[in-house]
GROMACS .gro file of C-alpha atoms in nm:
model
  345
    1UNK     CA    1   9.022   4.044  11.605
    2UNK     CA    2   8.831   3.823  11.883
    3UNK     CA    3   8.673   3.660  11.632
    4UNK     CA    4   9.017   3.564  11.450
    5UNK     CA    5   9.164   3.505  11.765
    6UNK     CA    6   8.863   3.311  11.872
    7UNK     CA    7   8.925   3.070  11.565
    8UNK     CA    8   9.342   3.077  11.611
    9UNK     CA    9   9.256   2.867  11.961
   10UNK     CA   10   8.984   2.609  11.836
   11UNK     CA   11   9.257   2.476  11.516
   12UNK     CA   12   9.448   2.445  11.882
   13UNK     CA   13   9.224   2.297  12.041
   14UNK     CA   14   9.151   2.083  11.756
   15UNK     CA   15   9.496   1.973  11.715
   16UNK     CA   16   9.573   1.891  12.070
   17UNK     CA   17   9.242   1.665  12.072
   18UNK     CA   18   9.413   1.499  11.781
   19UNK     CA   19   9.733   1.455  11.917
   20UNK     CA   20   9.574   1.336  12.253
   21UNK     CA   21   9.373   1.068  12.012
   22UNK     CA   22   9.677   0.926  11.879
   23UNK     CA   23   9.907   0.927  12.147
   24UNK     CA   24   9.602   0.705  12.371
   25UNK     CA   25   9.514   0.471  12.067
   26UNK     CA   26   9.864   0.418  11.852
   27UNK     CA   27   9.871   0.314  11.529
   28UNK     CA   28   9.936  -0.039  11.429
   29UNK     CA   29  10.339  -0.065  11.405
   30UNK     CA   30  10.477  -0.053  11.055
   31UNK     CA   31  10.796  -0.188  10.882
   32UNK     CA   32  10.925   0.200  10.860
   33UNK     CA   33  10.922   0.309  11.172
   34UNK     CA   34  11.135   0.617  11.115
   35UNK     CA   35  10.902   0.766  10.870
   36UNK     CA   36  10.679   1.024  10.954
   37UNK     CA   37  10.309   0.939  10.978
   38UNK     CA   38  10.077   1.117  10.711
   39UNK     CA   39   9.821   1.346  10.858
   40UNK     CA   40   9.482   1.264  10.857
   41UNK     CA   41   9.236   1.462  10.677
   42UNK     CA   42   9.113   1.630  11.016
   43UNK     CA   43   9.473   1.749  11.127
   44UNK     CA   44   9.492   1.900  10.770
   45UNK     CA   45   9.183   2.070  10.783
   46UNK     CA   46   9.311   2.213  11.085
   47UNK     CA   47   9.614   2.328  10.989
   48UNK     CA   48   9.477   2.466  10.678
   49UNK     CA   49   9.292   2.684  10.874
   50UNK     CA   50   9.544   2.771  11.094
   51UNK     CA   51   9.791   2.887  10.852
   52UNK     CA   52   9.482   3.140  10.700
   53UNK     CA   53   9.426   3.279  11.054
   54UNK     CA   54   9.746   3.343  11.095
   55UNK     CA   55   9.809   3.478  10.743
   56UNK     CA   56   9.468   3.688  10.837
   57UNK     CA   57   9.617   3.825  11.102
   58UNK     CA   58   9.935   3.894  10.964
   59UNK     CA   59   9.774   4.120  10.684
   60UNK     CA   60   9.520   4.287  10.927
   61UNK     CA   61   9.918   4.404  11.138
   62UNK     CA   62  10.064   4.512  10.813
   63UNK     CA   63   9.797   4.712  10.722
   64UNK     CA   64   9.745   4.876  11.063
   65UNK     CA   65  10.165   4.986  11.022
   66UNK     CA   66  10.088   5.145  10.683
   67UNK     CA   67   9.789   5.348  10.830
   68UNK     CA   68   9.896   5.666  10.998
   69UNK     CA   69   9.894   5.720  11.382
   70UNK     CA   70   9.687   6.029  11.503
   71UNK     CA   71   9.956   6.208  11.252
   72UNK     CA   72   9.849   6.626  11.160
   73UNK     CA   73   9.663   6.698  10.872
   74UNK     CA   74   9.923   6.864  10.598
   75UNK     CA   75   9.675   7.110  10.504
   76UNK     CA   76   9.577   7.257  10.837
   77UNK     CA   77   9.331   7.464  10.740
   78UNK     CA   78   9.084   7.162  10.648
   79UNK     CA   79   8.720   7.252  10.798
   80UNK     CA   80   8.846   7.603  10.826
   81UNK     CA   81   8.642   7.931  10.653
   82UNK     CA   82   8.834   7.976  10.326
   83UNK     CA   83   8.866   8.327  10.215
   84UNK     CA   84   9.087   8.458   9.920
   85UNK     CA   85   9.114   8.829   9.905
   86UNK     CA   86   9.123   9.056   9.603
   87UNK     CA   87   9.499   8.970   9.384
   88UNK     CA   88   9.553   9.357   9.338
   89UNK     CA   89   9.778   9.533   9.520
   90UNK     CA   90   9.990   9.847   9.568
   91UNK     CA   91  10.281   9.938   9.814
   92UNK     CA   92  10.271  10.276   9.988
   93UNK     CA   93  10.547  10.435  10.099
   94UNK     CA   94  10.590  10.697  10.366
   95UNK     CA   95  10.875  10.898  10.468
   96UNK     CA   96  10.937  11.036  10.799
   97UNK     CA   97  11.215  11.243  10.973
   98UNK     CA   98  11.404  11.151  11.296
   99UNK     CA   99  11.662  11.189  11.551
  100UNK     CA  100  11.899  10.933  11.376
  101UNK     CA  101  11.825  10.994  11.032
  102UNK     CA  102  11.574  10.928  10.731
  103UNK     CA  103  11.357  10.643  10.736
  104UNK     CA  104  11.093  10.526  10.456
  105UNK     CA  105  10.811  10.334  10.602
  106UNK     CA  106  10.601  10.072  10.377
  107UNK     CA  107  10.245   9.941  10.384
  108UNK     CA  108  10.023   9.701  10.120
  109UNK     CA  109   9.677   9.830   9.971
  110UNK     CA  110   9.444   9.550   9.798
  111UNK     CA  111   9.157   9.694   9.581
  112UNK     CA  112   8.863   9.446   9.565
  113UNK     CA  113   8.699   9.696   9.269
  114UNK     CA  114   9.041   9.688   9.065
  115UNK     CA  115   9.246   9.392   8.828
  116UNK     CA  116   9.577   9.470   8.767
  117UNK     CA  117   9.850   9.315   8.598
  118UNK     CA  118  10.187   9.256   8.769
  119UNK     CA  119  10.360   9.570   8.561
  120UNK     CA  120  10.053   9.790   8.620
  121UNK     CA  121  10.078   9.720   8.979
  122UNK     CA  122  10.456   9.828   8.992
  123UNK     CA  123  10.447  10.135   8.823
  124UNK     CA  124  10.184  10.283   9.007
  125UNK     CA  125  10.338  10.222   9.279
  126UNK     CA  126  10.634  10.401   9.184
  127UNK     CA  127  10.466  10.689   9.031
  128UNK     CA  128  10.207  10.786   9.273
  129UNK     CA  129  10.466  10.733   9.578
  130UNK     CA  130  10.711  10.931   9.445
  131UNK     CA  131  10.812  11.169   9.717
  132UNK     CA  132  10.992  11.480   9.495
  133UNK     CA  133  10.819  11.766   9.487
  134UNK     CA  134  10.799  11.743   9.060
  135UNK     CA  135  10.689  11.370   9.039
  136UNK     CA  136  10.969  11.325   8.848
  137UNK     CA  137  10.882  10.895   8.778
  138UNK     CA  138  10.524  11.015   8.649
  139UNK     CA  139  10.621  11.353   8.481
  140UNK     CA  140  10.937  11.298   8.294
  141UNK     CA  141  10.999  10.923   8.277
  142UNK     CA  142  10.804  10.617   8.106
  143UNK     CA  143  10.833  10.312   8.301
  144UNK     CA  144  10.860   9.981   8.139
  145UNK     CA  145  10.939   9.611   8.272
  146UNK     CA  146  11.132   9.330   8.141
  147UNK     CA  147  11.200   9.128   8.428
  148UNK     CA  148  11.385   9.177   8.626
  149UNK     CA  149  11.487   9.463   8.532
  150UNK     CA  150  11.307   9.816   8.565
  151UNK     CA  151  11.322  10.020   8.288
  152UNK     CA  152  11.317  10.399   8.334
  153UNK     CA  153  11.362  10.615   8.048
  154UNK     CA  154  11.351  10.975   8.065
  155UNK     CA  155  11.159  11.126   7.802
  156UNK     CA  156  11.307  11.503   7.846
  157UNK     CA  157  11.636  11.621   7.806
  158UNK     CA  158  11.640  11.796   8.149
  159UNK     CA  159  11.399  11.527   8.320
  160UNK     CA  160  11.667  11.359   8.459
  161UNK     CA  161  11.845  11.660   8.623
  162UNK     CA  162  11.491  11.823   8.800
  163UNK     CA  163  11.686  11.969   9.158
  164UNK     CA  164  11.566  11.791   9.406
  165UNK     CA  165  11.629  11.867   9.802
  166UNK     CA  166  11.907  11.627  10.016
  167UNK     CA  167  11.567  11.492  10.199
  168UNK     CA  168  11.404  11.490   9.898
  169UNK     CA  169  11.680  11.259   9.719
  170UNK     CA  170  11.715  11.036  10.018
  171UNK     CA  171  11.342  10.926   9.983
  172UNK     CA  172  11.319  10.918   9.622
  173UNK     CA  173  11.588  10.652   9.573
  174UNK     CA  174  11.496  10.442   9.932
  175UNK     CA  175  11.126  10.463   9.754
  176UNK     CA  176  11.249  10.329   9.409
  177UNK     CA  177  11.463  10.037   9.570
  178UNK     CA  178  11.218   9.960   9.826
  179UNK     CA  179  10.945   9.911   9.623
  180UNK     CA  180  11.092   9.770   9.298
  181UNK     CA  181  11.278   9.476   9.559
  182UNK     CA  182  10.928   9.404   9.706
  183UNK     CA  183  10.773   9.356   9.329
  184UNK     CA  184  11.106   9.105   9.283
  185UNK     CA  185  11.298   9.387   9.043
  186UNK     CA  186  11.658   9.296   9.056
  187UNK     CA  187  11.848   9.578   8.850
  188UNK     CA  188  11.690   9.909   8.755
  189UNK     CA  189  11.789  10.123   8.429
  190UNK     CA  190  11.795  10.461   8.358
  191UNK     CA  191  11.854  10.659   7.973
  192UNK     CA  192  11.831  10.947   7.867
  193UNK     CA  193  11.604  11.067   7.564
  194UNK     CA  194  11.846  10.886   7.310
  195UNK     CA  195  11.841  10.600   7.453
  196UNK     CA  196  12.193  10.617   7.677
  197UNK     CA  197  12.300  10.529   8.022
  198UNK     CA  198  12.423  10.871   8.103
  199UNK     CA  199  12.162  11.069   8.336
  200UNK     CA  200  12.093  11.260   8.645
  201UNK     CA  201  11.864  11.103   8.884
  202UNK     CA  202  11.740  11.339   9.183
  203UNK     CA  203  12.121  11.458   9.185
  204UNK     CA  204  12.315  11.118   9.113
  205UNK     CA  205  12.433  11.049   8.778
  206UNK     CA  206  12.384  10.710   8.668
  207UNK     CA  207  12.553  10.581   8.387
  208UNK     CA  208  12.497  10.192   8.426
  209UNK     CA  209  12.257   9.958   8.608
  210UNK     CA  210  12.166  10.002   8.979
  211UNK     CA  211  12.161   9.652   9.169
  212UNK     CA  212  11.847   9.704   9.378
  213UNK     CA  213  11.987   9.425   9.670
  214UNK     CA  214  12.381   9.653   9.665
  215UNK     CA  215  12.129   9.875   9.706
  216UNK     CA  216  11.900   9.836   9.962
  217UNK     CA  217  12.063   9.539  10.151
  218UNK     CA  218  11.931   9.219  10.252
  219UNK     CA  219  11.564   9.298  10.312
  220UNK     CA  220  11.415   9.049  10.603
  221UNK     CA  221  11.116   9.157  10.838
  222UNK     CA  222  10.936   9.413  10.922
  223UNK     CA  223  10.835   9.648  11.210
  224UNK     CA  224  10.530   9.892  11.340
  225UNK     CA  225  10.563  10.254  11.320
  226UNK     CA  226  10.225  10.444  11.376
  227UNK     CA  227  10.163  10.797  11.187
  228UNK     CA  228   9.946  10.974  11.413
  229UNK     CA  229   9.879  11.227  11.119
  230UNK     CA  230   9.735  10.951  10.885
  231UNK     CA  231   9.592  10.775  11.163
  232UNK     CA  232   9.766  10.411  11.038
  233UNK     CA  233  10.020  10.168  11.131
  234UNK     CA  234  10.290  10.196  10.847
  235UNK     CA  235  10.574   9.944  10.842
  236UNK     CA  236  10.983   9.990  10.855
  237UNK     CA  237  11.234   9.722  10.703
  238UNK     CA  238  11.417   9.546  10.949
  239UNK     CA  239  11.724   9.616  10.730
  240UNK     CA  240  11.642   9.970  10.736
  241UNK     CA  241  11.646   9.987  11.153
  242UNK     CA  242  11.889   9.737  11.282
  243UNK     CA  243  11.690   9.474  11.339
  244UNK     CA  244  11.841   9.102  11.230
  245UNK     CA  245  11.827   8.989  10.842
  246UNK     CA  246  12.121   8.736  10.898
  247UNK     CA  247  12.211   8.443  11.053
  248UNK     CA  248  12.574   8.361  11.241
  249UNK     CA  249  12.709   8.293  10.914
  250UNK     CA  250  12.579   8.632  10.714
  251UNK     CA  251  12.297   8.417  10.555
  252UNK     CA  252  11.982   8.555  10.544
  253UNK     CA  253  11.701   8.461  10.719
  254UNK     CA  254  11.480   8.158  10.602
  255UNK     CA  255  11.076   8.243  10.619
  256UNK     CA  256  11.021   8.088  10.897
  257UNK     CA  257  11.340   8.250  11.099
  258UNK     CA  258  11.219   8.616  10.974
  259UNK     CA  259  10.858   8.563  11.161
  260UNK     CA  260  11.069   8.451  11.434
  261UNK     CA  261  11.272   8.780  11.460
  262UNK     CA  262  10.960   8.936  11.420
  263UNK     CA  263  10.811   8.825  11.722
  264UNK     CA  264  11.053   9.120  11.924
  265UNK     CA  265  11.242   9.428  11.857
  266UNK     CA  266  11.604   9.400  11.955
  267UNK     CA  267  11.663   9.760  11.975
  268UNK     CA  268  11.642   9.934  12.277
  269UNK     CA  269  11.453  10.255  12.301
  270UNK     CA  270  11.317  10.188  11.970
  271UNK     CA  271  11.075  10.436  11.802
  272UNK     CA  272  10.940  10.096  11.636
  273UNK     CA  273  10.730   9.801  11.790
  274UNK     CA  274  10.686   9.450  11.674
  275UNK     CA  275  10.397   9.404  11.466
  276UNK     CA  276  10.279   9.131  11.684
  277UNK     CA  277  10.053   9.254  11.946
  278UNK     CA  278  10.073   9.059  12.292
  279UNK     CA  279   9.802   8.760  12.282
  280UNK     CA  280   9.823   8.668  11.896
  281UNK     CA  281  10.126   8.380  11.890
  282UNK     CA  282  10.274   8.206  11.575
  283UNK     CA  283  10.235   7.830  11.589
  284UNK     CA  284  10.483   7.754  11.249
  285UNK     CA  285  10.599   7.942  10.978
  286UNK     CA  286  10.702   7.768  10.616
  287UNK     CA  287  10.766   7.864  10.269
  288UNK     CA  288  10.663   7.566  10.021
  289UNK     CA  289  10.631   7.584   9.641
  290UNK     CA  290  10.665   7.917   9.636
  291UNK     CA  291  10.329   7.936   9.930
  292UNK     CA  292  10.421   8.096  10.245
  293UNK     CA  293  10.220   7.977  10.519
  294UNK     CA  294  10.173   8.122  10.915
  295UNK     CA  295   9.928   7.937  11.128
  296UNK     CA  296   9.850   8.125  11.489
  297UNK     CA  297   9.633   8.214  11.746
  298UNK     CA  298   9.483   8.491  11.867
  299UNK     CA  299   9.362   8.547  12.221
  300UNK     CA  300   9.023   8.690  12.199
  301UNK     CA  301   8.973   8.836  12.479
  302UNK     CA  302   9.295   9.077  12.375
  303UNK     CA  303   9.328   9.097  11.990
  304UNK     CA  304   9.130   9.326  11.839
  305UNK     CA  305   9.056   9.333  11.425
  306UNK     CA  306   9.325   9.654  11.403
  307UNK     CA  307   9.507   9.420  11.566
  308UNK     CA  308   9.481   9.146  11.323
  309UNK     CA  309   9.518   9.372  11.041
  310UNK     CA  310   9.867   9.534  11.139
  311UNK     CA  311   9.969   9.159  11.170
  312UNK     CA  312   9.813   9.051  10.817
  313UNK     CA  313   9.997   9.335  10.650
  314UNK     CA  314  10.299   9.298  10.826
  315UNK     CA  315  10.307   8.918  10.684
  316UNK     CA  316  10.256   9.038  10.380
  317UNK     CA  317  10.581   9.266  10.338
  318UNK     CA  318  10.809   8.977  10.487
  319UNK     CA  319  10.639   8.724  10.246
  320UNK     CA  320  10.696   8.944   9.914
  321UNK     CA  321  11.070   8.969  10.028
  322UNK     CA  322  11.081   8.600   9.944
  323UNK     CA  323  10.949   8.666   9.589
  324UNK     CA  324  10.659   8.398   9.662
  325UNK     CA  325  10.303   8.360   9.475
  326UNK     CA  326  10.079   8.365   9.737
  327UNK     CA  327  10.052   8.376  10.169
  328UNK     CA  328   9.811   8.185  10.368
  329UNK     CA  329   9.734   8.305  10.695
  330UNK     CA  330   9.569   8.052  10.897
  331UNK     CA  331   9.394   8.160  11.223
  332UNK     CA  332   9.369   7.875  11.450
  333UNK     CA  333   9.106   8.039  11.725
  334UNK     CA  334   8.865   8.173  11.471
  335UNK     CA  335   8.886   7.876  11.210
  336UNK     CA  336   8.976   8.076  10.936
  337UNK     CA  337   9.223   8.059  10.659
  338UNK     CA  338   9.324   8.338  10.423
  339UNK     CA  339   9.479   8.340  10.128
  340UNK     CA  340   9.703   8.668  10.002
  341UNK     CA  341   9.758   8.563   9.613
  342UNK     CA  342  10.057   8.817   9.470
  343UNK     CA  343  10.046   8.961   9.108
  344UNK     CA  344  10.195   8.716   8.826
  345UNK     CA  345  10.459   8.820   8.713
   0.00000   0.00000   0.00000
């Protein structure tokens, strides 16, 4: 730039010697006065070179606008450890008695030793988390997918009426909906042996399809609930407790709004806790091409690994809710970004 600049004033210069030439030794008077005089070959040279200076310079500007401005990288784990942990998964559920009622608590296993495919992941779930005291999904029913719809047919002529207790029902269908809306099941059909919608279901008959979001409810966040028998932090809907799902409007909560509910429990004298422990803070949330993304920080000093683990799993629930591919949790204080990849459906 000096050296542009540097060039810019000696075509001045240059041209103010010239003009300083003619204006002390005049040319001879000519019959057309009125006329401009042609420029010598100097003064051309000169502005020749001023006019590609300038053009120079103008380019060098334009260029410098089109650059970007100290603006933040878009993938913001860049120079970060990448890890991407094992694609199979189950969801646990738990059940648990209290003071105002019934509540079935969730949690997310990964196996690193076993590949599973999206349907094999599901049913499992189902079956080996269903709380009657017969096992009714895994003893009398065969399971099939066609998404999204659940597929339960009952492969006994009594299957489908197996007594179960009132606790025992409760569970069984908060089970079924919780975990078929968390693998992205939207209706869920029962038959009997023949083939027909007309069956008893842990003491409901059900003679067309159950819509697992009439269900359920809108399903948005979720919250810590520690079982001192199993020694782990299980995890309640918010929909389940009270906590918020919806906006003013009754629309439910974007990504980034449900890790921001998350943050607190509105409740008072909650039996529950937020799943984010004081000293880890969320910088952004956002849900992109079916990616949901939550960069934060941990204070290290405070956070311990359980800590970071209740939190991981926790994000995990709330992302499956939005029926996305994969989360990416990127920890700003240790470097480190993690990728959660969810089955293919």
């Amino acid at each position: 730039m000096r050296n542009i600049n540097k060039m810019a004033g000696m075509a001045f210069a240059a041209l103010l010697l010239a003009s300083c030439q003619e204006t002390e030794n005049p040319p001879p008077s000519t019959e057309d006065t009125d006329s401009p005089s042609e420029p010598t070959p100097n003064e051309e040279e000169a502005v020749e070179e001023k006019e590609s200076n300038e053009d120079s310079q103008n380019n060098e500007d334009e260029e410098a606008w089109d650059e970007p401005i100290d603006q933040p990288n878009d993938d913001a784990s860049d120079g970060f450890e990448e890890t991407q942990v094992s694609p199979s998964y189950f969801i646990e559920t738990h059940a648990y008695v209290t003071e105002t009622g019934y509540l079935t608590a969730f949690n997310i296993e990964r196996d690193e030793n076993e590949e599973v495919t999206f349907e094999e992941s599901l049913t499992q779930s189902l079956i080996e988390n269903d709380p009657t005291t017969l096992e009714i999904l895994g003893s009398y029913a065969e399971l099939t997918v066609d998404m999204p719809t659940l597929n339960v047919k009952f492969n006994e002529e009594d299957g489908g009426a197996l007594s179960t207790t009132s606790a025992q029902t409760t569970f069984f269908y908060s089970s079924l909906f919780g975990i078929s809306d968390l693998y992205g099941i939207e209706e869920i059909v029962f038959t009997n042996p023949e083939g027909e919608e007309n069956v008893i279901v842990a003491q409901r008959l059900v003679d067309k399809p159950l819509i697992v979001e009439e269900e359920r409810g809108i399903s948005r966040g979720y919250y810590t609930i520690y079982d001192k028998e199993l020694q782990q932090t299980n995890f309640l809907a918010g929909v389940e407790v009270g906590e918020q799902v919806a906006d003013e409007n009754g629309e439910p909560l974007s990504f980034p709004e449900t890790v921001e509910a998350m943050k607190a429990v509105d409740q008072e004298g909650a039996t529950y806790s937020s799943a984010m422990a004081e000293g880890l803070e969320v910088v952004d949330a956002s849900l992109e091409n079916d990616t949901a993304t939550v960069r934060f920080t941990s204070d290290e000093e405070t956070i311990t690994d359980p800590d970071l683990i209740v939190f991981e799993n926790a994000m995990q629930l709330a992302a499956l809710d939005f029926r996305v591919e994969e989360l990416r949790l990127i920890n700003e204080t240790l470097e480190e970004s993690t990728t959660y990849p969810f089955a293919v459906k």
